[in-house]
Structure formats: structure tokens, C-alpha cells
Tab-separated table of C-alpha atoms in Angstrom:
chain	number	residue	atom	x	y	z
A	89	MET	CA	86.343	112.261	117.611
A	90	GLY	CA	83.252	110.013	117.250
A	91	GLU	CA	83.554	109.375	113.494
A	92	ASP	CA	80.605	107.612	111.866
A	93	PHE	CA	82.839	105.087	110.138
A	94	LEU	CA	84.035	103.783	113.521
A	95	GLN	CA	80.593	103.406	115.057
A	96	ASN	CA	80.645	99.612	115.246
A	97	PHE	CA	84.210	99.188	116.464
A	98	GLU	CA	85.796	98.960	119.847
A	99	ILE	CA	88.173	101.882	120.298
A	100	ALA	CA	91.712	101.024	121.448
A	101	ILE	CA	93.174	104.521	121.566
A	102	LYS	CA	91.148	107.639	122.212
A	103	VAL	CA	92.850	111.014	121.978
A	104	ASN	CA	91.084	114.172	123.106
A	105	ASN	CA	92.310	117.713	122.417
A	106	LEU	CA	95.972	116.794	122.508
A	107	ASN	CA	98.437	119.676	122.282
A	108	LEU	CA	102.177	119.207	122.341
A	109	TRP	CA	104.942	121.778	122.489
A	110	TYR	CA	108.669	121.456	121.925
A	111	GLY	CA	109.669	124.584	123.861
A	112	ASP	CA	107.533	127.310	122.231
A	113	ASN	CA	106.806	125.299	119.119
A	114	ASN	CA	103.222	123.985	119.151
A	115	ALA	CA	103.925	120.748	117.254
A	116	LEU	CA	100.518	119.107	117.773
A	117	LYS	CA	97.361	121.207	117.838
A	118	GLU	CA	94.058	120.040	119.275
A	119	ILE	CA	94.404	116.451	118.051
A	120	SER	CA	91.297	114.335	118.640
A	121	ILE	CA	91.084	110.885	117.124
A	122	ASP	CA	89.643	107.443	117.876
A	123	ILE	CA	91.771	104.511	116.744
A	124	PRO	CA	89.893	101.206	116.451
A	125	LYS	CA	91.000	97.894	117.941
A	126	ASN	CA	92.489	95.184	115.701
A	127	LYS	CA	92.687	97.422	112.667
A	128	VAL	CA	95.571	99.067	110.861
A	129	THR	CA	95.468	102.857	111.001
A	130	SER	CA	98.007	104.759	108.974
A	131	LEU	CA	99.207	108.287	109.579
A	132	ILE	CA	100.364	110.195	106.531
A	133	GLY	CA	101.543	113.734	105.884
A	134	PRO	CA	104.594	115.710	104.788
A	135	SER	CA	107.790	115.752	106.844
A	136	GLY	CA	107.428	117.846	109.982
A	137	CYS	CA	103.627	117.589	110.057
A	138	GLY	CA	103.602	115.952	113.502
A	139	LYS	CA	102.706	112.347	112.684
A	140	SER	CA	105.816	110.820	114.296
A	141	THR	CA	105.477	113.181	117.260
A	142	PHE	CA	101.892	112.007	117.588
A	143	ILE	CA	102.688	108.288	117.424
A	144	ARG	CA	105.339	108.813	120.108
A	145	CYS	CA	102.667	110.261	122.413
A	146	ILE	CA	100.857	106.913	122.432
A	147	ASN	CA	103.605	105.180	124.407
A	148	ARG	CA	105.054	108.319	125.981
A	149	MET	CA	108.297	108.245	124.053
A	150	ASN	CA	108.150	112.041	124.090
A	151	ASP	CA	108.809	111.924	127.847
A	152	LEU	CA	112.442	111.483	126.847
A	153	VAL	CA	112.478	114.910	125.145
A	154	ARG	CA	113.338	117.477	127.831
A	155	THR	CA	111.625	120.495	126.237
A	156	CYS	CA	108.420	118.620	125.465
A	157	SER	CA	105.152	119.496	127.211
A	158	ILE	CA	101.749	117.976	126.639
A	159	GLU	CA	98.115	118.917	127.306
A	160	GLY	CA	94.990	116.887	126.630
A	161	GLU	CA	94.126	113.230	127.002
A	162	VAL	CA	95.485	110.029	125.503
A	163	LEU	CA	93.393	107.048	126.596
A	164	VAL	CA	94.563	103.505	125.911
A	165	TYR	CA	91.632	101.215	126.591
A	166	ASP	CA	90.006	104.027	128.599
A	167	GLU	CA	93.045	104.571	130.797
A	168	ASP	CA	94.673	108.015	130.680
A	169	ILE	CA	98.325	107.193	129.989
A	170	TYR	CA	99.486	110.629	131.138
A	171	ASN	CA	98.005	110.039	134.588
A	172	GLU	CA	100.811	110.226	137.141
A	173	ASP	CA	100.005	106.726	138.508
A	174	ILE	CA	100.864	105.119	135.174
A	175	ASP	CA	103.885	102.793	135.117
A	176	VAL	CA	105.595	103.831	131.864
A	177	VAL	CA	107.496	100.533	131.571
A	178	GLU	CA	104.187	98.647	131.755
A	179	LEU	CA	102.674	101.078	129.245
A	180	ARG	CA	105.482	100.428	126.753
A	181	LYS	CA	104.967	96.692	127.219
A	182	LYS	CA	101.332	97.173	126.289
A	183	VAL	CA	102.136	99.623	123.470
A	184	GLY	CA	105.163	98.369	121.550
A	185	MET	CA	107.060	100.285	118.922
A	186	VAL	CA	109.045	99.476	115.789
A	187	PHE	CA	111.267	102.181	114.357
A	188	GLN	CA	112.409	103.342	110.952
A	189	LYS	CA	115.821	101.710	111.069
A	190	PRO	CA	116.081	98.199	112.424
A	191	ASN	CA	117.822	98.436	115.787
A	192	PRO	CA	118.601	94.936	117.046
A	193	PHE	CA	120.607	94.713	120.271
A	194	PRO	CA	124.217	93.564	119.743
A	195	MET	CA	123.339	90.124	121.079
A	196	SER	CA	122.222	86.794	119.675
A	197	ILE	CA	118.910	86.440	117.854
A	198	ALA	CA	117.385	84.562	120.795
A	199	GLU	CA	118.665	87.067	123.353
A	200	ASN	CA	117.071	89.905	121.400
A	201	ILE	CA	113.716	88.197	121.842
A	202	THR	CA	114.127	87.197	125.492
A	203	TYR	CA	115.447	90.586	126.623
A	204	GLY	CA	111.976	92.074	127.196
A	205	PRO	CA	110.335	89.034	128.814
A	206	LYS	CA	113.332	88.726	131.192
A	207	ILE	CA	112.935	92.373	132.256
A	208	HIS	CA	109.289	91.603	132.963
A	209	GLY	CA	110.310	88.720	135.243
A	210	ILE	CA	110.143	85.586	133.106
A	211	LYS	CA	113.062	83.295	134.044
A	212	ASN	CA	111.911	79.798	133.110
A	213	LYS	CA	114.100	78.581	130.239
A	214	ASN	CA	111.394	76.496	128.575
A	215	GLU	CA	109.017	79.412	128.735
A	216	LEU	CA	111.657	81.712	127.224
A	217	ASN	CA	112.342	79.193	124.430
A	218	ARG	CA	108.630	79.007	123.726
A	219	ILE	CA	108.446	82.827	123.490
A	220	VAL	CA	111.424	82.885	121.099
A	221	GLU	CA	109.812	80.377	118.759
A	222	GLN	CA	106.340	81.872	118.961
A	223	SER	CA	107.533	85.454	118.425
A	224	LEU	CA	109.798	84.561	115.516
A	225	LYS	CA	107.013	82.545	113.893
A	226	ALA	CA	104.550	85.418	114.323
A	227	ALA	CA	107.101	87.757	112.730
A	228	ALA	CA	107.572	85.336	109.787
A	229	LEU	CA	111.275	84.929	110.589
A	230	TRP	CA	111.424	81.508	112.271
A	231	ASP	CA	112.038	79.490	109.101
A	232	GLU	CA	114.991	81.699	108.169
A	233	VAL	CA	116.774	81.732	111.562
A	234	SER	CA	115.678	78.677	113.571
A	235	ASP	CA	119.039	76.964	112.985
A	236	ARG	CA	121.137	79.922	114.160
A	237	LEU	CA	119.347	81.416	117.159
A	238	ASP	CA	122.621	81.818	119.022
A	239	LYS	CA	124.242	83.810	116.198
A	240	SER	CA	124.541	87.594	116.353
A	241	ALA	CA	121.438	89.500	115.283
A	242	LEU	CA	123.703	92.017	113.603
A	243	ASP	CA	124.571	89.432	110.928
A	244	LEU	CA	120.983	89.357	109.648
A	245	SER	CA	119.927	91.328	106.550
A	246	GLY	CA	118.113	94.647	107.027
A	247	GLY	CA	114.726	93.086	106.323
A	248	GLN	CA	115.411	90.209	108.715
A	249	GLN	CA	116.612	92.633	111.393
A	250	GLN	CA	113.373	94.614	111.075
A	251	ARG	CA	111.309	91.429	111.443
A	252	LEU	CA	113.466	90.544	114.449
A	253	CYS	CA	112.573	93.923	115.958
A	254	ILE	CA	108.905	93.136	115.348
A	255	ALA	CA	109.401	89.704	116.968
A	256	ARG	CA	111.105	91.432	119.921
A	257	THR	CA	108.080	93.707	120.273
A	258	LEU	CA	105.685	90.730	120.095
A	259	ALA	CA	107.668	88.854	122.758
A	260	VAL	CA	106.302	91.025	125.569
A	261	ASN	CA	102.748	90.412	124.382
A	262	PRO	CA	101.646	93.956	123.555
A	263	GLU	CA	98.098	95.003	122.646
A	264	ILE	CA	99.060	97.856	120.367
A	265	ILE	CA	102.049	98.127	118.017
A	266	LEU	CA	103.261	101.459	116.701
A	267	PHE	CA	105.297	101.401	113.502
A	268	ASP	CA	107.262	104.529	112.626
A	269	GLU	CA	108.126	104.195	108.914
A	270	PRO	CA	109.124	100.544	109.349
A	271	CYS	CA	109.983	99.940	105.684
A	272	SER	CA	111.742	103.138	104.693
A	273	ALA	CA	115.189	101.531	104.994
A	274	LEU	CA	114.197	98.238	103.338
A	275	ASP	CA	114.263	96.834	99.803
A	276	PRO	CA	110.965	96.014	98.007
A	277	ILE	CA	110.993	92.297	98.888
A	278	SER	CA	111.613	92.962	102.586
A	279	THR	CA	108.973	95.699	102.435
A	280	ALA	CA	106.456	93.254	100.972
A	281	LYS	CA	107.210	90.774	103.777
A	282	ILE	CA	106.710	93.415	106.470
A	283	GLU	CA	103.476	94.583	104.847
A	284	GLU	CA	102.184	91.018	104.698
A	285	LEU	CA	103.160	90.589	108.321
A	286	ILE	CA	101.370	93.764	109.423
A	287	MET	CA	98.206	92.638	107.665
A	288	ASN	CA	98.387	89.292	109.487
A	289	LEU	CA	99.195	90.888	112.845
A	290	LYS	CA	96.041	92.996	112.868
A	291	LYS	CA	94.037	89.876	113.814
A	292	ASP	CA	95.608	90.053	117.254
A	293	TYR	CA	96.953	93.590	117.606
A	294	THR	CA	95.916	97.163	117.052
A	295	ILE	CA	98.371	98.727	114.644
A	296	VAL	CA	99.242	102.350	114.015
A	297	ILE	CA	101.739	103.026	111.255
A	298	VAL	CA	103.456	106.196	110.097
A	299	THR	CA	104.421	105.955	106.445
A	300	HIS	CA	105.563	108.194	103.617
A	301	ASN	CA	104.640	105.554	101.091
A	302	MET	CA	101.116	106.352	99.884
A	303	GLN	CA	100.689	102.996	98.185
A	304	GLN	CA	101.732	101.249	101.371
A	305	ALA	CA	99.126	103.155	103.386
A	306	ALA	CA	96.523	102.363	100.726
A	307	ARG	CA	97.483	98.677	100.615
A	308	ILE	CA	97.688	97.769	104.252
A	309	SER	CA	95.577	100.119	106.336
A	310	ASN	CA	91.892	100.165	107.130
A	311	TYR	CA	91.862	103.815	108.177
A	312	THR	CA	94.047	106.762	107.305
A	313	ALA	CA	94.618	110.093	109.013
A	314	TYR	CA	96.252	112.937	107.118
A	315	PHE	CA	98.344	115.332	109.206
A	316	LEU	CA	99.468	118.817	108.213
A	317	HIS	CA	101.111	121.514	110.371
A	318	GLY	CA	100.385	119.582	113.573
A	319	LYS	CA	96.682	119.077	112.858
A	320	ILE	CA	94.599	116.221	111.538
A	321	MET	CA	93.155	117.556	108.291
A	322	GLU	CA	91.187	114.441	107.373
A	323	TYR	CA	90.541	111.011	108.865
A	324	GLY	CA	88.526	108.273	107.216
A	325	ASP	CA	88.301	104.882	105.549
A	326	THR	CA	91.528	104.345	103.640
A	327	GLU	CA	89.587	103.637	100.462
A	328	GLN	CA	87.706	106.930	100.753
A	329	ILE	CA	90.850	108.918	101.541
A	330	PHE	CA	92.739	107.600	98.525
A	331	GLU	CA	89.853	107.432	96.063
A	332	ASN	CA	87.846	110.478	97.004
A	333	PRO	CA	89.358	112.702	99.698
A	334	ARG	CA	87.032	115.385	101.023
A	335	VAL	CA	89.724	117.931	101.862
A	336	LYS	CA	91.669	119.635	99.090
A	337	SER	CA	95.020	119.551	100.898
A	338	THR	CA	94.657	115.754	101.356
A	339	GLU	CA	94.161	115.408	97.606
A	340	ASP	CA	97.115	117.711	96.902
A	341	TYR	CA	99.336	115.691	99.224
A	342	ILE	CA	98.406	112.185	98.111
A	343	THR	CA	98.601	113.107	94.433
A	344	GLY	CA	102.074	114.551	95.004
A	345	ARG	CA	101.217	118.225	94.369
A	346	PHE	CA	103.072	119.181	97.515
A	347	GLY	CA	104.930	117.674	100.421
B	292	MET	CA	105.211	123.383	89.790
B	293	VAL	CA	105.766	120.032	91.554
B	294	ARG	CA	105.331	117.066	89.175
B	295	GLU	CA	105.090	119.220	86.047
B	296	ARG	CA	105.852	116.302	83.746
B	297	TYR	CA	103.137	114.232	85.388
B	298	GLU	CA	100.603	117.086	85.100
B	299	ASN	CA	101.436	117.382	81.397
B	300	GLU	CA	100.927	113.655	80.857
B	301	LEU	CA	97.490	113.872	82.508
B	302	LEU	CA	96.564	116.825	80.285
B	303	LYS	CA	97.734	114.947	77.205
B	304	LEU	CA	95.589	111.955	78.160
B	305	LYS	CA	92.575	114.213	78.583
B	306	LYS	CA	93.246	115.797	75.201
B	307	LYS	CA	93.372	112.361	73.553
B	308	ILE	CA	89.851	111.630	74.813
B	309	VAL	CA	88.572	114.946	73.452
B	310	GLU	CA	90.149	114.193	70.063
B	311	MET	CA	88.724	110.675	70.113
B	312	GLY	CA	85.297	112.171	70.948
B	313	ASP	CA	85.516	114.449	67.893
B	314	MET	CA	86.494	111.496	65.707
B	315	SER	CA	83.629	109.381	67.043
B	316	ASN	CA	81.184	112.191	66.408
B	317	GLU	CA	82.388	112.451	62.832
B	318	ILE	CA	82.121	108.706	62.206
B	319	ILE	CA	78.594	108.572	63.643
B	320	GLU	CA	77.541	111.567	61.552
B	321	ASN	CA	79.055	110.031	58.418
B	322	GLY	CA	77.589	106.594	59.139
B	323	MET	CA	74.124	108.112	59.523
B	324	ARG	CA	74.499	110.320	56.439
B	325	SER	CA	75.641	107.385	54.323
B	326	PHE	CA	72.640	105.322	55.445
B	327	ILE	CA	70.057	108.069	54.993
B	328	ASP	CA	71.380	109.155	51.565
B	329	LEU	CA	72.413	105.608	50.559
B	330	ASP	CA	75.824	107.106	49.791
B	331	TYR	CA	78.089	104.074	49.323
B	332	GLU	CA	81.286	106.090	48.923
B	333	LEU	CA	80.686	107.807	52.238
B	334	ALA	CA	79.879	104.406	53.752
B	335	LYS	CA	83.268	103.089	52.600
B	336	SER	CA	85.184	106.032	54.052
B	337	THR	CA	83.221	105.642	57.302
B	338	VAL	CA	84.316	102.016	57.572
B	339	ALA	CA	87.927	103.031	56.873
B	340	MET	CA	87.846	105.639	59.634
B	341	ASP	CA	87.230	102.972	62.258
B	342	ASP	CA	90.919	101.969	62.250
B	343	LEU	CA	91.912	105.492	63.288
B	344	ILE	CA	89.578	105.319	66.258
B	345	ASP	CA	90.819	101.865	67.243
B	346	ASN	CA	94.381	103.225	67.181
B	347	LYS	CA	93.368	106.185	69.318
B	348	GLU	CA	91.817	103.838	71.858
B	349	MET	CA	95.077	101.882	72.041
B	350	GLU	CA	96.979	105.141	72.529
B	351	VAL	CA	94.688	106.110	75.407
B	352	GLU	CA	95.119	102.678	76.997
B	353	ALA	CA	98.914	102.793	76.670
B	354	SER	CA	99.118	106.305	78.166
B	355	ALA	CA	96.784	105.397	81.038
B	356	LEU	CA	98.698	102.225	81.870
B	357	ARG	CA	102.001	104.080	81.726
B	358	LEU	CA	100.697	106.714	84.132
B	359	ILE	CA	99.407	104.052	86.530
B	360	ALA	CA	102.645	102.081	86.395
B	361	LEU	CA	105.058	104.988	86.668
B	362	GLN	CA	103.267	107.657	88.668
B	363	GLN	CA	101.101	105.731	91.130
B	364	PRO	CA	98.193	108.168	90.710
B	365	MET	CA	95.758	108.643	93.567
B	366	ALA	CA	92.388	110.259	94.254
B	367	GLY	CA	91.207	112.679	91.516
B	368	ASP	CA	94.085	111.747	89.209
B	369	LEU	CA	93.271	108.051	89.454
B	370	ARG	CA	89.595	108.790	88.846
B	371	LEU	CA	90.524	110.818	85.760
B	372	ILE	CA	92.669	107.990	84.388
B	373	THR	CA	90.115	105.232	85.012
B	374	SER	CA	87.387	107.438	83.526
B	375	CYS	CA	89.516	107.993	80.405
B	376	LEU	CA	89.914	104.228	80.022
B	377	LYS	CA	86.163	103.680	80.322
B	378	ILE	CA	85.245	106.598	78.058
B	379	SER	CA	87.654	105.415	75.361
B	380	LEU	CA	85.925	102.019	75.394
B	381	ASP	CA	82.515	103.671	75.043
B	382	LEU	CA	83.774	105.806	72.154
B	383	GLU	CA	85.278	102.789	70.442
B	384	ARG	CA	81.990	100.862	70.759
B	385	MET	CA	80.000	103.855	69.457
B	386	SER	CA	82.279	104.009	66.426
B	387	ASP	CA	81.780	100.296	65.759
B	388	LEU	CA	78.024	100.853	65.832
B	389	ALA	CA	78.405	103.747	63.359
B	390	VAL	CA	80.369	101.424	61.063
B	391	ASN	CA	77.569	98.863	61.320
B	392	ILE	CA	75.095	101.558	60.259
B	393	ALA	CA	77.288	102.497	57.273
B	394	ILE	CA	77.566	98.843	56.198
B	395	LEU	CA	73.781	98.473	56.300
B	396	SER	CA	73.412	101.275	53.719
B	397	GLU	CA	74.721	98.794	51.145
B	398	ARG	CA	72.047	96.252	52.076
B	399	ILE	CA	69.068	98.495	51.371
B	400	GLU	CA	67.334	97.343	48.212
B	401	ASN	CA	66.269	100.157	45.817
B	402	SER	CA	65.225	102.860	48.284
B	403	HIS	CA	64.129	103.309	51.893
B	404	ILE	CA	60.685	102.028	52.735
B	405	LYS	CA	59.709	105.268	54.394
B	406	PRO	CA	61.075	108.781	54.937
B	407	LEU	CA	63.658	108.481	57.720
B	408	ILE	CA	62.459	111.479	59.706
B	409	ASP	CA	62.446	109.916	63.178
B	410	THR	CA	65.598	107.920	62.477
B	411	GLU	CA	67.392	111.131	61.521
B	412	LYS	CA	66.060	112.733	64.707
B	413	MET	CA	67.536	109.839	66.702
B	414	GLY	CA	70.868	110.404	64.957
B	415	ASN	CA	70.760	114.120	65.767
B	416	ILE	CA	70.083	113.463	69.448
B	417	ALA	CA	72.910	110.901	69.481
B	418	TYR	CA	75.452	113.402	68.034
B	419	SER	CA	74.423	116.124	70.432
B	420	MET	CA	74.632	113.704	73.391
B	421	LEU	CA	78.107	112.619	72.393
B	422	LYS	CA	79.255	116.195	71.755
B	423	ASP	CA	77.908	117.461	75.092
B	424	SER	CA	79.204	114.473	77.052
B	425	ILE	CA	82.700	115.230	75.759
B	426	ILE	CA	82.323	118.943	76.611
B	427	ALA	CA	81.167	117.872	80.106
B	428	PHE	CA	84.291	115.699	80.354
B	429	GLU	CA	86.603	118.447	79.132
B	430	THR	CA	85.168	121.071	81.493
B	431	SER	CA	84.330	118.703	84.411
B	432	ASP	CA	80.740	119.969	84.207
B	433	ILE	CA	78.552	117.467	86.070
B	434	GLU	CA	75.354	119.469	85.490
B	435	LEU	CA	75.901	119.266	81.739
B	436	ALA	CA	76.632	115.529	82.097
B	437	LYS	CA	73.348	114.974	83.940
B	438	GLN	CA	71.304	117.044	81.468
B	439	THR	CA	72.926	115.242	78.539
B	440	ALA	CA	72.089	111.808	79.939
B	441	LYS	CA	68.434	112.855	80.195
B	442	LYS	CA	68.280	113.233	76.418
B	443	ASP	CA	68.554	109.450	76.148
B	444	GLU	CA	64.829	109.236	76.929
B	445	GLY	CA	64.157	111.024	73.613
B	446	ILE	CA	66.152	108.407	71.688
B	447	ASP	CA	64.429	105.558	73.533
B	448	LYS	CA	60.949	106.951	72.777
B	449	LEU	CA	61.731	107.338	69.088
B	450	PHE	CA	63.248	103.850	69.051
B	451	TYR	CA	60.017	102.280	70.345
B	452	SER	CA	57.795	104.288	68.023
B	453	VAL	CA	59.840	103.460	64.879
B	454	TRP	CA	60.117	99.834	65.994
B	455	MET	CA	56.325	99.528	66.297
B	456	GLU	CA	55.825	101.272	62.970
B	457	LEU	CA	58.217	98.865	61.237
B	458	ILE	CA	56.556	95.792	62.732
B	459	GLU	CA	53.232	97.071	61.490
B	460	MET	CA	54.637	97.648	57.995
B	461	MET	CA	56.166	94.172	57.918
B	462	THR	CA	53.014	92.410	59.083
B	463	SER	CA	50.721	94.292	56.731
B	464	ASP	CA	52.814	93.833	53.576
B	465	CYS	CA	54.729	90.581	53.421
B	466	LYS	CA	54.134	89.688	49.810
B	467	GLU	CA	56.619	87.520	47.971
B	468	GLY	CA	59.224	89.601	46.164
B	469	SER	CA	58.592	92.665	48.322
B	470	SER	CA	61.709	94.343	49.727
B	471	ILE	CA	59.826	95.550	52.799
B	472	ILE	CA	60.992	92.778	55.141
B	473	THR	CA	64.646	93.191	54.136
B	474	ASN	CA	64.652	96.961	54.301
B	475	ALA	CA	62.582	97.178	57.473
B	476	SER	CA	64.763	94.687	59.322
B	477	ASN	CA	67.887	96.586	58.256
B	478	LEU	CA	66.310	99.788	59.473
B	479	LEU	CA	65.435	98.034	62.737
B	480	PHE	CA	69.134	97.298	63.227
B	481	VAL	CA	69.980	100.941	62.531
B	482	ILE	CA	67.573	102.295	65.148
B	483	ARG	CA	68.810	99.680	67.608
B	484	TYR	CA	72.413	100.829	66.986
B	485	LEU	CA	71.398	104.461	67.517
B	486	GLU	CA	69.667	103.520	70.750
B	487	ARG	CA	72.889	101.807	71.906
B	488	ILE	CA	74.943	104.881	70.905
B	489	GLY	CA	72.697	106.905	73.240
B	490	ASP	CA	73.378	104.417	76.047
B	491	HIS	CA	77.136	104.739	75.531
B	492	ALA	CA	76.836	108.549	75.675
B	493	CYS	CA	75.041	108.073	79.020
B	494	ASN	CA	77.928	105.892	80.209
B	495	ILE	CA	80.327	108.719	79.342
B	496	CYS	CA	78.177	111.125	81.390
B	497	GLU	CA	78.316	108.681	84.333
B	498	SER	CA	82.104	108.503	83.999
B	499	VAL	CA	82.255	112.308	84.105
B	500	VAL	CA	80.205	112.391	87.332
B	501	TYR	CA	82.499	109.748	88.876
B	502	MET	CA	85.617	111.555	87.695
B	503	VAL	CA	84.506	114.842	89.264
B	504	THR	CA	82.728	113.696	92.434
B	505	GLY	CA	83.938	110.153	93.109
B	506	GLU	CA	80.290	109.012	93.183
B	507	ARG	CA	79.093	106.158	91.044
B	508	THR	CA	75.660	106.957	89.616
B	509	GLU	CA	73.215	105.490	87.113
B	510	LEU	CA	71.984	108.253	84.878
B	511	ASN	CA	69.668	106.289	82.594
């Protein structure tokens, strides 16, 4: 998209003229956007506007939808991820995802973390232990669970489970993390912890977050894109979008006039 | 309409500022009249009116804080609310200055040292600036806000010319027992207060421009 406000940043994700259909329904229309490295970019818009569909294009989660077809380019660090040579498992290691509802595996806390690294070939026990500790610390969960790593992850609270899912994502050492409404099922304290965590994670990761919480987008993101009817209506500095949006429908949405 | 209650609260807040603007205009007009005519009764009622304006400012603050806390306003709504908070402060300060002018009417010994033609002109420009800045706020008219702020130059010019004239009067006639020094220095305060009232009206115009466009500008 070549926005002026991104001129001095390295671009992690570059999307050019992306169109997506579910059957005949054109759910994403001519999406072009540059997402900068090591920043938090939030995607906002009313339900059904295409933001979750869009985020799922970045790690090819939409491949799992049978009726879905895609045109255009999605480049992750200049590599077209829809190229047929791409190893999708490798792609999803590089581009991790955290979902709306925490979805820990029905295993122990430690096994949740080591599941990914094991799939990617790490067998050394010391190395796996190191990954468990490092990932849980990075997800701000270590202090709460270090004495019960062998206990079931399903016994954790909702907020802890969501941080475990973030730790599980971090365990495979991704470069980009996609968050699809990560706090919508959490209480305010757990939400605050996740927000704090996301702000800390941006030092090392590029973060894209879908949220319905305007204040959350305003608090934690550097850049915000507003989606409506499958199009990006406005994209800019978060401060500009929330203080002085240029497009009337952005203003109407963020001030709660519709959506 | 989505968020009808919220829309109504925003409109009510806006209306409070317009009412406060009318009250401030009245207090400035009365303060000036009491000083020019040395009308002590009017001066007293001007001083008493200040409490009403202080209460209105508190009402504006309470409404604005309630909206921020309960409605999480964004974009244009947030700019409107923050502008209302700033404008109410300016109006409150203008009213305090008008009270100061009214109080000084009681300190003038015998009669004014000179006809207050330019001082009255300053007062007239100050009312019209305040009146127009509030109309600009009410109608979101940034052109009117910009034109209104320009009138401040007129007040500033008159301020310097009266100031110089008063210094000359004080230096040329400083005999013992003369009331010139007392009356001239009181008048100096009055013109200084009027000059400050003009500056506050400019601040209101700047708040209007920010409220409408999101741009922070210096208009004087």
C-alpha cells in the first residue's frame, strides 16, 4: 500500500490486491496493506466485515475452508505464502495464531508447550525443558504454574489458559503472531495481563490483532486498519485513527454510531 | 438511532457550554458597565454572579467526566468533550477577570481620570469575541472561529495605546494628594484584564478548530 506513516519501517507482511471468495461471496475485496515488523497492528470493524477472514489468510488457515478461493498476493518477508512450493506447516510455525477462546490441548501444561517443538523435531529433554520455561516466562505465566507443570492445562483459569496458548505459540519461535480477539472470553484482569504481554512481545515479534474492543486497539496497537464490507476503509497511526479519523464511516464505527 | 442516550448527553453538554458562554458574556458586560459608570450596586451583583458560573463549570466537568468514564468516547466525540472542558475553564477565567474589573470600580477615587473611550472599545471587542466564539462552537464554524481570533489584535493595540497614555499621565502629574496614580493604576489593571479576556476568547476559538478538524492551532 506504501503508506507514508510506514516509510521508515521494515515491512513484515505485504498484501497486494487480495480477493477472497467463500463460494460466490466476495468476502475480501482488493485488500492491499503493509504491516510493519515488530509493531502491533490492530484490525477493527463490525462483525462480518472480513477482518478475521483476512487474518486467517496470513497463515493460510482459510485453506481448511473447502469453498474458499483466493486471488492476489500475501508476502511474508517477501515470500509469497500462496506459492505452491510453500510448506504450510513451516509457514504456521513462522506465523503463529492465538484464538478467541483459549484452546489448550487436554494434556499437561508442559506437554502443551512441547507439542509444537516435538513436531518440529526437537527431542532433547533439556532443550524441551528450557523451551517450556522460556515460553512460559515470555507469556508471563511461569510464576503461576512453575510448581505444577505436569498438571492438566484444563485446570487453569481462562486467563491462564489463554496465556498458555500464547506460550505454546512462542515455543516454536514464530516471527509473527496473529491474535483473533484474544481477550473476548476473558475477565478485565486477565485482559489487562494479555494486553501487557502483547505490548512486551512486540519487541521480538510482529503482532496483528483482531479486536472488537476499541479501547484495547487504542491502548495496545501502533497502527489500526478499519475494515467494512470486505474492504479496508482506513489504515493509519492508531492515534490518528482514534483521535481524528479521515473517513466518516471509521468515525461512525469507533464512536458507536453503527456496527 | 444507535446510542440515542449517549447522543443526548453530548448535546446536553454542548448546551451547557452555550449557556455558560451567555452567562460569561453577561458578567463581562456588567463588570465593564459597573466600572465605567462607577455603579457599585451593579458591581456587587456582578461579583455575586460569579458563583453561578463556577457552578456551571463544575456541572460541565461532571458531565464530561461521566461521559468519558461511562461511554468511552472516541474521535470527534472525544474532541468535543475535551474542548468543552477547556472552553469551560476559559469561560470561568474570563468571569473571574470580569469580577476583578467590577471590584476595581469601588477603588476609583472621585471620578475617572479620563473619558474611558478606548477602554469601552476594548470591552466591546471582548464581548463580541466571546459571543462569536460561542456561536462558532455551537455551529462548528471554523471560519468564524478564525475571524473572531483575529479581532484580538484590536484589543492588543488599544491595550498598548491606553497603557502608554496612562504612564504618561502618571509621570507628568505625580503631585502629593493627587488621585491620578491610584486611578491610573486601577485602570491599568482593567485594561490588562480586558486584554486577557481577549486571549481567553482566542483560546475558545482554538478549541473550536481542534474540535472540528482535530488540528491544534495557535490563532493569536
